[in-house]
Coordinates of C-alpha atoms in Angstrom, one line a residue:
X1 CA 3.7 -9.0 16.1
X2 CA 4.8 -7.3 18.8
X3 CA 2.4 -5.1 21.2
X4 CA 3.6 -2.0 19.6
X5 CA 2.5 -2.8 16.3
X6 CA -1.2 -2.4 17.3
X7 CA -1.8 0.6 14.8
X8 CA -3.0 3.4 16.8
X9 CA -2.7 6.0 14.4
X10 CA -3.0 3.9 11.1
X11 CA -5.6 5.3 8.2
X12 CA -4.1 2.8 1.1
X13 CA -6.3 -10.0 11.8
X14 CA -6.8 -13.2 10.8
X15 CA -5.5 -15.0 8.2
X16 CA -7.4 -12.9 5.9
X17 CA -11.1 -15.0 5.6
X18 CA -10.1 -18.2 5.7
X19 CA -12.5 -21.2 6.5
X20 CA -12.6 -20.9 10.2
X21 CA -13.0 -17.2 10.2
X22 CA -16.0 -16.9 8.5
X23 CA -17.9 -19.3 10.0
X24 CA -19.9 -17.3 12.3
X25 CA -20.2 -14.6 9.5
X26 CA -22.9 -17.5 7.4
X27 CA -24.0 -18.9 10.2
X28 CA -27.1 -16.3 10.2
X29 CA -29.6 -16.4 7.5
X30 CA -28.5 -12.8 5.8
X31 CA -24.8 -13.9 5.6
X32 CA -26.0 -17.1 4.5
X33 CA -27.5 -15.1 1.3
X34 CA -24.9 -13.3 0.8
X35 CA -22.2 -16.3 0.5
X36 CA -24.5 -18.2 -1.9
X37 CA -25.1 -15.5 -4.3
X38 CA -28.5 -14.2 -3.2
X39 CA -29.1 -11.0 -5.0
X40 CA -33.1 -10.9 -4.4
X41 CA -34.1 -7.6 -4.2
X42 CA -36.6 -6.5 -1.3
X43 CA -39.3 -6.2 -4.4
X44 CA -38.6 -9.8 -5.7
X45 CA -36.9 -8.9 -8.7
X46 CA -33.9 -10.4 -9.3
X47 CA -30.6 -8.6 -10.4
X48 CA -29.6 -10.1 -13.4
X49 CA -27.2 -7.6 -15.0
X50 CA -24.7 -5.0 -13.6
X51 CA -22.5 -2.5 -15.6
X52 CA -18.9 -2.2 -13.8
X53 CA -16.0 0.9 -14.4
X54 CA -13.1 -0.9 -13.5
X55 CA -9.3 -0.7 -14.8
X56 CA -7.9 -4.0 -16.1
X57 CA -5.3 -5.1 -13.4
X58 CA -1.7 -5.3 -15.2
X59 CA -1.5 -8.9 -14.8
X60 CA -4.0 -9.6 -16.2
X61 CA -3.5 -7.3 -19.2
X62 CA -1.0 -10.2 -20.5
X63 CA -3.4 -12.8 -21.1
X64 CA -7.1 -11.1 -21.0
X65 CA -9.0 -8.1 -22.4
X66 CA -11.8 -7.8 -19.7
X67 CA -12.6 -9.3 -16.5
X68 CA -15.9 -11.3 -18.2
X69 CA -12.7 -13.4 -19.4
X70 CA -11.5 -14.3 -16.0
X71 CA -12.2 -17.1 -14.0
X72 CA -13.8 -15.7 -10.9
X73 CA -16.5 -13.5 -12.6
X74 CA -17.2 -16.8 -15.1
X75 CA -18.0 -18.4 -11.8
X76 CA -19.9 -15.7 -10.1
X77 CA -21.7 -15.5 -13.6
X78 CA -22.7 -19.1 -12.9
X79 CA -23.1 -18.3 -9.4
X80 CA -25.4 -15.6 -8.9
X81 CA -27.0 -14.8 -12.7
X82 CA -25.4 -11.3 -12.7
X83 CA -23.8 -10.7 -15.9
X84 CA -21.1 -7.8 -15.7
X85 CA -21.2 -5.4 -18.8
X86 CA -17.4 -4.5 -18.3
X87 CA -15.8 -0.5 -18.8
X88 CA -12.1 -0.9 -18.5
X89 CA -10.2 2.8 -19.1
X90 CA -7.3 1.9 -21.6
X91 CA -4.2 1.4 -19.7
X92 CA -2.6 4.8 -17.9
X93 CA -5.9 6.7 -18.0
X94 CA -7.9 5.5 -15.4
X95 CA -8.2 9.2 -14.1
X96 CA -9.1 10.7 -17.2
X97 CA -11.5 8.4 -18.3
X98 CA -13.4 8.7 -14.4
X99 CA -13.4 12.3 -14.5
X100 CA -15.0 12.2 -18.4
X101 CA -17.8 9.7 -17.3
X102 CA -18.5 12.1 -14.4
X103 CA -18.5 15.1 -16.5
X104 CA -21.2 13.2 -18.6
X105 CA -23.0 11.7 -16.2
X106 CA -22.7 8.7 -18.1
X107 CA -22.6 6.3 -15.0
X108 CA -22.4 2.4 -14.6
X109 CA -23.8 0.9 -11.7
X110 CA -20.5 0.1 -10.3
X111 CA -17.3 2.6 -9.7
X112 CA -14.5 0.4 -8.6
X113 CA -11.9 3.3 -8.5
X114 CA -9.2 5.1 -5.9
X115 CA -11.9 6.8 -4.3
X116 CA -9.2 7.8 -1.5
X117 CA -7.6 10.0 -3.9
X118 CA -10.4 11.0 -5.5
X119 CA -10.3 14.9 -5.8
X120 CA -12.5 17.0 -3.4
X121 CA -12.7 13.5 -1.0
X122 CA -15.4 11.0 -2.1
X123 CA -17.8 12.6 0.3
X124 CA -17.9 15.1 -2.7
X125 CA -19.1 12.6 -4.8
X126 CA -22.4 11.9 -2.3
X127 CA -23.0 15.1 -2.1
X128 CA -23.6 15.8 -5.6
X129 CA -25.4 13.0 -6.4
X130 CA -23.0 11.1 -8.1
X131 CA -22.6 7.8 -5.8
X132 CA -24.9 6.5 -2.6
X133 CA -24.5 6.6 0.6
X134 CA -23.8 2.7 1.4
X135 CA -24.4 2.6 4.6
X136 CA -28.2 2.1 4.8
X137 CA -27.6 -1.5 3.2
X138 CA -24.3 -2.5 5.1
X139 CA -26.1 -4.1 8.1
X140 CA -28.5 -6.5 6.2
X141 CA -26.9 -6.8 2.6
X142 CA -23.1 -6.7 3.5
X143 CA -23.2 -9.4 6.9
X144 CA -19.8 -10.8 5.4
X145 CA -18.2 -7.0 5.1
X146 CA -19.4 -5.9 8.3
X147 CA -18.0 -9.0 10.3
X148 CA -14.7 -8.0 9.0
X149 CA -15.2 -4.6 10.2
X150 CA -16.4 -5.4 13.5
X151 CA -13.4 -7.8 14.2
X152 CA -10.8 -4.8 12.5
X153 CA -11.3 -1.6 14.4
X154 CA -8.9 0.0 12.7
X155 CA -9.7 -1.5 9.1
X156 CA -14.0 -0.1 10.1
X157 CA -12.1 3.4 10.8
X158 CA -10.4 3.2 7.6
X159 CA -13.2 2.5 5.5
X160 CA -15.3 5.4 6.9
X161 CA -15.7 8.8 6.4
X162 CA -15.5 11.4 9.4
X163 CA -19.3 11.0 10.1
X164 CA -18.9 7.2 10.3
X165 CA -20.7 6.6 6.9
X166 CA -19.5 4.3 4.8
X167 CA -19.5 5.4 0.5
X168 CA -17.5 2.4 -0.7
X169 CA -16.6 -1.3 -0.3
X170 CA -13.0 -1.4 -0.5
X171 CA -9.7 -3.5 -0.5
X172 CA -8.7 -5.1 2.8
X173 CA -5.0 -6.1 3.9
X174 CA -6.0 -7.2 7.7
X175 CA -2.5 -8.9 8.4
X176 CA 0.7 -7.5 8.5
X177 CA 1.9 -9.6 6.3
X178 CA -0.3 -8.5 3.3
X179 CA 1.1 -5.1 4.3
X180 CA 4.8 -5.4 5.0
X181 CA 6.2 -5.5 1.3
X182 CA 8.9 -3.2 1.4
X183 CA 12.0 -2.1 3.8
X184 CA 16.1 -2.1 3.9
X185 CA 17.6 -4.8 2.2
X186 CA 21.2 -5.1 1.6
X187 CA 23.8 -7.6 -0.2
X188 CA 24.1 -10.4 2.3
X189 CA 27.0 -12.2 0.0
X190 CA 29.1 -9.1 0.1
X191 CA 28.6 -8.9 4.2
X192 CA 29.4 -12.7 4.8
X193 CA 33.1 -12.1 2.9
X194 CA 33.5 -9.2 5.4
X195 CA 32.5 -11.1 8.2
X196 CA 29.6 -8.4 9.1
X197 CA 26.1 -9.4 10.4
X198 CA 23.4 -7.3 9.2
X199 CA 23.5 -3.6 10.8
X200 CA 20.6 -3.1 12.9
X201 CA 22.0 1.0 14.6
X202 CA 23.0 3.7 12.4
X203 CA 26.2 3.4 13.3
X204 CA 26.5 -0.1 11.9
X205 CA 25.0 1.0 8.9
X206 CA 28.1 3.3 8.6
X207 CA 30.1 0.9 9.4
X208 CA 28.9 -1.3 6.9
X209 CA 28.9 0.9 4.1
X210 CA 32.5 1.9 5.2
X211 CA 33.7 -1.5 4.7
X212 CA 31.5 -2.1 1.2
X213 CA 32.9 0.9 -0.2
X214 CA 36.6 0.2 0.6
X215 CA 36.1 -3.5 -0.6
X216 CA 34.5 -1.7 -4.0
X217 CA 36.1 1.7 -4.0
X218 CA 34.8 2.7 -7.3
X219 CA 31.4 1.8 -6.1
X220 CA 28.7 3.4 -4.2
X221 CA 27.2 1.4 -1.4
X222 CA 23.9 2.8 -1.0
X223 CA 21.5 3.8 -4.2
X224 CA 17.9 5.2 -4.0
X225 CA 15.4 6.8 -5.5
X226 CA 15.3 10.4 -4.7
X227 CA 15.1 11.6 -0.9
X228 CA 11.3 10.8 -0.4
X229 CA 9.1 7.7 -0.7
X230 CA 9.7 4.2 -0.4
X231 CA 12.8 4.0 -2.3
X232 CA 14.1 7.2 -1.0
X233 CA 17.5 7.4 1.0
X234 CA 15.4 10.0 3.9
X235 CA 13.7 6.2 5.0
X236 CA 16.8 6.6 7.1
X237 CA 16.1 9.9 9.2
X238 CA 13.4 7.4 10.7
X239 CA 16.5 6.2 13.6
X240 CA 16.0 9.3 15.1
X241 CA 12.0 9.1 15.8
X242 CA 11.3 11.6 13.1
X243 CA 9.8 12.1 9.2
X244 CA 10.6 13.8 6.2
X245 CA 7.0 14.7 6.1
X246 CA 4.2 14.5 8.2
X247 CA 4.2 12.2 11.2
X248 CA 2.5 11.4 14.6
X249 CA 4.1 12.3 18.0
X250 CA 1.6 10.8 20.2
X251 CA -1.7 12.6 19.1
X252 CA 0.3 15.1 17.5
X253 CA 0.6 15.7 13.9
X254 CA 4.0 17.3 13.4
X255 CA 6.1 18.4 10.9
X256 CA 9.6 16.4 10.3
X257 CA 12.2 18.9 9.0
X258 CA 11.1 21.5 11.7
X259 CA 12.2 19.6 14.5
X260 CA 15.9 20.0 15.7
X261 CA 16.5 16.5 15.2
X262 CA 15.9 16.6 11.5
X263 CA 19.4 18.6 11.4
X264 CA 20.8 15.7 13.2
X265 CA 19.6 13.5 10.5
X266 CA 21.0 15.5 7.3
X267 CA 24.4 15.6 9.3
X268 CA 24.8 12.5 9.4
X269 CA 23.3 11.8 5.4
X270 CA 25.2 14.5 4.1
X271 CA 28.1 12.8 5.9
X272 CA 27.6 9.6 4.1
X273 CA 27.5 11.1 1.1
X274 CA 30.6 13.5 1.1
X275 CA 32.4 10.4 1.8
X276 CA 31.2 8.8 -1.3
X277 CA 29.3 5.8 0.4
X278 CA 25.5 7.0 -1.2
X279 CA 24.9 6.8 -5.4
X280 CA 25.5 10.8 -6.1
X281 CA 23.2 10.1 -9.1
X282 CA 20.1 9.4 -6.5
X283 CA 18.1 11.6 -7.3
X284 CA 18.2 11.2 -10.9
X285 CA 17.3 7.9 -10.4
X286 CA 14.2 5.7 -11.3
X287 CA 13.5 2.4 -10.9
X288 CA 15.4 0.7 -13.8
X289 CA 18.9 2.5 -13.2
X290 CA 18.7 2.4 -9.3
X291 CA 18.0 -1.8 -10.1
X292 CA 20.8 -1.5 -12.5
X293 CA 23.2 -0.4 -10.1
X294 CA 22.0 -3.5 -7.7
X295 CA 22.6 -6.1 -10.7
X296 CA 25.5 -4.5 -11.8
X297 CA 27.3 -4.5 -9.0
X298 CA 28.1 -1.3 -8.1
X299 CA 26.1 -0.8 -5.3
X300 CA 24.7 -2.8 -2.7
X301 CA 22.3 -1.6 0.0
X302 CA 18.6 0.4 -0.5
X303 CA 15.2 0.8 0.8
X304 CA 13.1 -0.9 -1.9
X305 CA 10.4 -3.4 -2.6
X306 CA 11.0 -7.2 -1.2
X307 CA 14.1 -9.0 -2.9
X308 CA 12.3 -11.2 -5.1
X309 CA 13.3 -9.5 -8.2
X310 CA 17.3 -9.2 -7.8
X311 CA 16.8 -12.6 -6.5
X312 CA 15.6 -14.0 -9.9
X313 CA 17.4 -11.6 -12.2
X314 CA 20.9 -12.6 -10.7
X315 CA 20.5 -16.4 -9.0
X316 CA 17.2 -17.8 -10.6
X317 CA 18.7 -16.6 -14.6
X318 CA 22.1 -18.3 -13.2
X319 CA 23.7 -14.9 -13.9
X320 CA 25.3 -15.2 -10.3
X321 CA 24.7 -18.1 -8.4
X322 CA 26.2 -16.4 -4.9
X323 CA 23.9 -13.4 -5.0
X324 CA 21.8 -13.1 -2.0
X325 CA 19.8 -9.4 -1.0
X326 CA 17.9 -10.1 1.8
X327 CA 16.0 -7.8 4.1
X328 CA 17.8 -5.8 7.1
X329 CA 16.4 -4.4 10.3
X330 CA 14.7 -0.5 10.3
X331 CA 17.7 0.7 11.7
X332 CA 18.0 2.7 15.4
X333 CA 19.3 5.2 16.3
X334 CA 18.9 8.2 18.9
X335 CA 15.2 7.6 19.0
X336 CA 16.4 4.7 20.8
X337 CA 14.0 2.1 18.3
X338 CA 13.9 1.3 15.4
X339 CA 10.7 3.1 13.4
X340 CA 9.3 2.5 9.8
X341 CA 8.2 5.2 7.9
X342 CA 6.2 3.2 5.0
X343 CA 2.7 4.1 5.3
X344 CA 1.7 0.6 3.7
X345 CA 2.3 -0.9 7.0
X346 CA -0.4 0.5 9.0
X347 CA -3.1 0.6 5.6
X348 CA -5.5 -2.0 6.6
X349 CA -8.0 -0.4 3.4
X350 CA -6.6 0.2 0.5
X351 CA -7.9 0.7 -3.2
X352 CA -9.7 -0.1 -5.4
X353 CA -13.2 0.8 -3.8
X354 CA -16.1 -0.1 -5.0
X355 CA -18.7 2.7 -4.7
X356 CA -22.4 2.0 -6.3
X357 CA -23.7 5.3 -8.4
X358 CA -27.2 7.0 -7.5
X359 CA -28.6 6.0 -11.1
X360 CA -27.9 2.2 -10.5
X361 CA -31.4 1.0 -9.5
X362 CA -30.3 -2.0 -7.1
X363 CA -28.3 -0.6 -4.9
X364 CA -29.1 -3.3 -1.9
X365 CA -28.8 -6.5 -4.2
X366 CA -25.6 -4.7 -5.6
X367 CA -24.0 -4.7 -2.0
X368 CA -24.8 -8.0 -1.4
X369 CA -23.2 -9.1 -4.4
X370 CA -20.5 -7.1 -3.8
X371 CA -20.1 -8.8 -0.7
X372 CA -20.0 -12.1 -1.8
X373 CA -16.1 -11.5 -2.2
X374 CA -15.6 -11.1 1.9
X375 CA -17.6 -14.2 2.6
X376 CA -15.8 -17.8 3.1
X377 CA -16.6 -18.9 -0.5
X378 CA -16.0 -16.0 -2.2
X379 CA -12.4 -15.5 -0.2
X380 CA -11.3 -18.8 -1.6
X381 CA -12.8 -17.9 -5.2
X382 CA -11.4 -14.2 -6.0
X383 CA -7.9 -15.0 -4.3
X384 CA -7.1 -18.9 -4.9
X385 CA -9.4 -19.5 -8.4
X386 CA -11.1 -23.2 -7.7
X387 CA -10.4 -25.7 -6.0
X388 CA -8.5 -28.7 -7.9
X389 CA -8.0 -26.4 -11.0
X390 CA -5.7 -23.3 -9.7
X391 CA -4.7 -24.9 -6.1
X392 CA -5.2 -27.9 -3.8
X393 CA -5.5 -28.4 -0.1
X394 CA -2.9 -29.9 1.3
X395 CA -2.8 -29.8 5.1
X396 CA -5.0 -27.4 5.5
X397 CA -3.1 -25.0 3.3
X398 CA -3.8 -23.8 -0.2
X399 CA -1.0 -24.7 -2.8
X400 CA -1.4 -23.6 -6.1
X401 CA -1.4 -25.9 -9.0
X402 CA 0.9 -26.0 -11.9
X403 CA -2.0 -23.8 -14.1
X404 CA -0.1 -20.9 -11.8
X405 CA 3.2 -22.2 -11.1
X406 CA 4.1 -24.0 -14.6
X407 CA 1.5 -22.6 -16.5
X408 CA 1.1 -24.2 -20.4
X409 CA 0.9 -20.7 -22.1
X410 CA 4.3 -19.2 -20.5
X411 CA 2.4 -17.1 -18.5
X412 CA 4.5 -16.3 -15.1
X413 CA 2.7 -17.2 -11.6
X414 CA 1.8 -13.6 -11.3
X415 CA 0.3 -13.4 -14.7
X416 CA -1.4 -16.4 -14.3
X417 CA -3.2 -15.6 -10.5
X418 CA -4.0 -12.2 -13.0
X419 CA -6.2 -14.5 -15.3
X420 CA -7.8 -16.7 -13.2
X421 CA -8.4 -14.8 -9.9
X422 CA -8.4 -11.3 -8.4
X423 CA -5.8 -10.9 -5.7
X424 CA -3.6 -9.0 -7.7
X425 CA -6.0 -7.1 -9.7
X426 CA -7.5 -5.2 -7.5
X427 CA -10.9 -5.4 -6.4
X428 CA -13.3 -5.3 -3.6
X429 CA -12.4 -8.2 -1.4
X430 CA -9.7 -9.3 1.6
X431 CA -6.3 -10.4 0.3
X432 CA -5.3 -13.4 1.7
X433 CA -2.0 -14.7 2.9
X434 CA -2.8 -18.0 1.5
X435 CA -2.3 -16.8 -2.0
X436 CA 0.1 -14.1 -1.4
X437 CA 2.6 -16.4 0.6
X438 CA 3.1 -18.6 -2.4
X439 CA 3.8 -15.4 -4.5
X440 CA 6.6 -14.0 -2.1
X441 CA 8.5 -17.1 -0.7
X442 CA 11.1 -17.6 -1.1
X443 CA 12.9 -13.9 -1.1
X444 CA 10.2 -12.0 -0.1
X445 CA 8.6 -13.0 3.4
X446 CA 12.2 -13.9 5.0
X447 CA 12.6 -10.3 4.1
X448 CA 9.5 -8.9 5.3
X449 CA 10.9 -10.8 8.8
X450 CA 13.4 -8.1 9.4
X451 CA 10.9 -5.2 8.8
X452 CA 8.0 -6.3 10.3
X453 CA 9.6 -5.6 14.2
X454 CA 9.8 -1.8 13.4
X455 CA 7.5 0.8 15.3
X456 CA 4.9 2.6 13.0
X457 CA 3.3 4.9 15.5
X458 CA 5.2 7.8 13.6
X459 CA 2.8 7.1 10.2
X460 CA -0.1 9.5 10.3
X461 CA -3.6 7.6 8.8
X462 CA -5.0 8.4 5.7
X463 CA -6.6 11.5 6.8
X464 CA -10.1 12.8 5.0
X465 CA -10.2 16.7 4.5
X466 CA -13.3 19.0 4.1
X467 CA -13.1 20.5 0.8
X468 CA -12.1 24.1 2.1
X469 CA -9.3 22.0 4.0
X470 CA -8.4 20.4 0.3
X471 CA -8.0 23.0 -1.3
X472 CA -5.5 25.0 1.4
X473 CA -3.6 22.2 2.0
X474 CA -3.1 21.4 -1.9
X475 CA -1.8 24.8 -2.2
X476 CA 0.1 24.6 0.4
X477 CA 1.8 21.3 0.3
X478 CA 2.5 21.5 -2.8
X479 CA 4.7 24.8 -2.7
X480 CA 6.5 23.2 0.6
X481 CA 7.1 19.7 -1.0
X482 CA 8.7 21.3 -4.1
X483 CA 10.4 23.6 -1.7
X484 CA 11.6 20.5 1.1
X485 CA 12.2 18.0 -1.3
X486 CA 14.8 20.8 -3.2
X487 CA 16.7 21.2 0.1
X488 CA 16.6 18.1 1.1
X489 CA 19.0 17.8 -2.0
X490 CA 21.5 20.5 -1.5
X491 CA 22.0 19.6 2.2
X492 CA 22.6 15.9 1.5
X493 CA 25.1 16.6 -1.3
X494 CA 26.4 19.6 0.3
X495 CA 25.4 22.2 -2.3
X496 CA 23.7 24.3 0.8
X497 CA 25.6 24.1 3.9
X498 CA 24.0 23.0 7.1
X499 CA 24.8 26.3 9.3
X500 CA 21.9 27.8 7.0
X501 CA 19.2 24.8 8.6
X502 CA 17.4 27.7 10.5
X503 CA 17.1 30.1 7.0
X504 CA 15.5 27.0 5.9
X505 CA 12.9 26.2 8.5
X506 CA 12.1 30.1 8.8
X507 CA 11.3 29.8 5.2
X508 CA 8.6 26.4 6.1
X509 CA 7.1 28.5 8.3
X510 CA 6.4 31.6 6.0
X511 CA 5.4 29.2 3.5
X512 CA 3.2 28.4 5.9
X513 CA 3.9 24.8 7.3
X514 CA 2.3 25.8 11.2
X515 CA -1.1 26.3 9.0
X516 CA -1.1 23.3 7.2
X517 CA 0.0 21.3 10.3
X518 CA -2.9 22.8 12.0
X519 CA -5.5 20.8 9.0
X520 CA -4.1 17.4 9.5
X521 CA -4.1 17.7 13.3
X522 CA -7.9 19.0 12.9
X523 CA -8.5 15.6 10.8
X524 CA -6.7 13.6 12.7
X525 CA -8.9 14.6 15.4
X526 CA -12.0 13.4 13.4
X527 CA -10.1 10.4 12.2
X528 CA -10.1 9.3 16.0
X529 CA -14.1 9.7 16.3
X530 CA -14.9 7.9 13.8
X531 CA -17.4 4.7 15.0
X532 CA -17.8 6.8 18.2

């Protein structure tokens, strides 16, 4: 990575825990516990049983119906003596079914749950007794954890609170290649019979979409997913050092459409657009018709999720042999770089967290089993399975066998890593490349190539706001999103004309944008002392 890719603002290293890295971590006689399942409590009695709220990862959905049936709590079973009474929320109501066990006060000993959405911040959830305060235990039981967080400066300030307490043991993504899953891709095929490289300015990406269109006139070159978000045709106002939303000018928080060069932006959008070279149907868009519109051939160039599925849809099926989307550089433009605006680059934590609930009555043999996961061991267990049966080493590298690749019950690689380990799941642990390399080759990491040069220093960090700051800046946002995101709209497809831009940023700041710009600047501010 380049120097600028250092994450100074970043907030859902290594390759991620792999034999080398941990070798200092077990070295001393605490880590050493840890990584061979010592769960002796400080009275000398033995944790034998734990009761975990978790949701059933979607992979694994396909072949299991709780995590007791997968091969990495099987061998922790065998490992430690902690059997896991499982609570998996049926599919889709994961929130309902959290906020109904706190409401009863029903609670298992384990909450492995989006705690960084969690209403009211998860400091809530201390506070009124519903989960500990973790960081009493971190030192001693967690060695493995806290290694990781003393190497990661930025992954330690994620995983905090404002007053540098720790409430949960969550997912780690410590290299950028974990992180970098998504970008501008763009029919490579359709470019090589035009005899045009990929466009790395936005005015190549005209240019390009100038030529697709008149190759395909009853096409449209460019599809989306609404304005916003990662599949959202806005990723492009990023070429002129700006956001749609929220982003960081230095250590400023600022507001994207309120800056003059926002205008700039929509001109040059709403130009595309009036000359028929973006899908007029994006913002009606989801998923399925936007990928319909790839594999259909109508349109050509996005900002979407790695390649791998158009790849095997169209070549892979043998639908069309000559099909190639590939990744394409953030473009640049008058910001005079080329900037990414997808906050999964810079989210070195991530969920599921694993938080431990006041009634659980091992809380310290709990984290240390918990940490088993970070450790060398359990690295190799929850993201590769076992040795021999789910991958080899071969050169020092994991391969997986043909259990995940060619797997005997039809089940596809991802469904298979879903039943016999926990990389995709979701759980408390470091994702390693070793695992998710295998997964993305060959479409996906050749893409993630071309994205992972771009500048992030715009991306604000997962900020944590007091309560009073919650519930201001729900009210707010929400009113101004609705409001933006309608605009955004009728300026790109011309329904409001650009000479009424300044009616429109009056209005942000009677809705009161300067106020709510004011919170995340005051939690940014916090978000910077945290481990001070």
């Amino acid at each position: 990575m380049k120097k600028r890719f250092h994450y100074r603002f970043t907030a859902r290293a290594l390759s991620v825990l792999t034999v080398l890295s941990l070798t200092a971590a077990c070295s001393s006689p605490a880590a050493e516990n840890s990584a061979n399942g010592n769960t002796q409590g400080e009275a000398g009695q033995k944790l034998t049983s734990i009761k975990v709220f978790s949701e059933l990862g979607s992979w694994a959905s396909q072949s299991i119906k709780n995590y007791g049936e997968n091969l990495v709590f099987q061998e922790m079973e065998k490992k430690t003596g902690v059997k896991v009474n499982w609570v998996h929320p049926p599919a889709g109501q994961s929130k309902e079914q959290f906020n109904l066990m706190i409401a009863s006060n029903d609670l298992p000993d384990v909450i492995m749950y989006d705690w960084f959405s969690a209403p009211g911040g998860i400091k809530k959830y201390v506070d009124d007794g519903v989960i500990r305060d973790l960081t009493p235990y971190m030192n001693e039981k967690a060695p493995n954890f806290m290694k990781l967080m003393n190497e990661n400066p930025e992954a330690k300030k994620q995983s905090m609170d404002d007053s540098s307490k720790f409430y949960c043991m969550p997912m780690l993504r410590l290299t950028d290649s974990l992180r970098v899953t998504d970008g501008p891709q763009a029919r490579m095929d359709w470019l090589d019979k035009l005899n045009l490289k990929k466009p790395t300015t936005i005015d190549d990406w005209y240019n390009v979409l100038k030529a697709l269109k008149a190759q395909n006139p009853s096409g449209w070159p460019m599809t989306g997913q609404k304005f916003v978000g990662t599949n959202g045709i806005g990723n492009l106002v990023g070429a002129w050092g700006i956001s749609y939303d929220f982003y960081m000018d230095g250590n400023t928080v600022k507001y994207g459409p309120t800056n003059p060069k926002f205008k700039e932006a929509l001109t040059f959008i709403n130009k595309l657009f009036s000359e028929g070279l973006i899908d007029p149907d994006y913002m009606l868009n989801n998923r399925e018709k936007q990928d319909a519109k790839v594999t259909g051939g109508s349109s050509g160039v996005l900002f979407g999720v790695q390649p791998s599925n158009f790849m095997r849809t169209m070549v892979e099926s043998g639908r069309d042999p000559n099909f190639r989307m590939e990744g394409i550089p953030w473009p640049t433009g008058s910001a005079g770089k080329a900037y990414s605006l997808s906050s999964s680059y810079t989210y070195e934590v991530t969920a599921p967290c694993a938080a431990i609930s006041k009634t659980a009555k091992n809380p310290e043999q709990i984290v240390a089993w918990l940490d088993y996961a970070y450790g060398q061991e359990g690295n190799l267990l929850f993201n590769l399975g076992l040795e021999n049966m789910t991958y080899v080493m071969k050169d020092g590298k994991a391969e997986n066998t043909d259990l995940i690749n060619k797997n005997k019950d039809g089940l596809s690689s991802s469904a298979a890593l879903g039943k016999y380990t926990m990389g995709l799941n979701g759980w408390a642990m470091a994702q390693d490349v070793q695992y998710h390399r295998q997964l993305m080759m060959p479409y996906g990491y050749p893409a993630a190539d071309n994205w992972r040069t771009a500048d992030v220093s715009l991306i604000v960090p997962r900020l944590t706001l007091t309560a009073e700051e919650a519930q201001q800046a729900s009210r707010l946002k929400t009113d101004i999103d609705t409001y933006a995101h309608e605009m955004f709209d009728k300026f790109t497809s011309g329904k409001e004309p650009l000479a009424n831009y300044d009616k429109f940023t009056q209005r942000l700041k009677d809705m009161g944008i300067e106020q709510l710009t004011k919170i995340y600047q005051d939690a940014f501010e916090r978000y910077q002392m945290r481990g001070k």
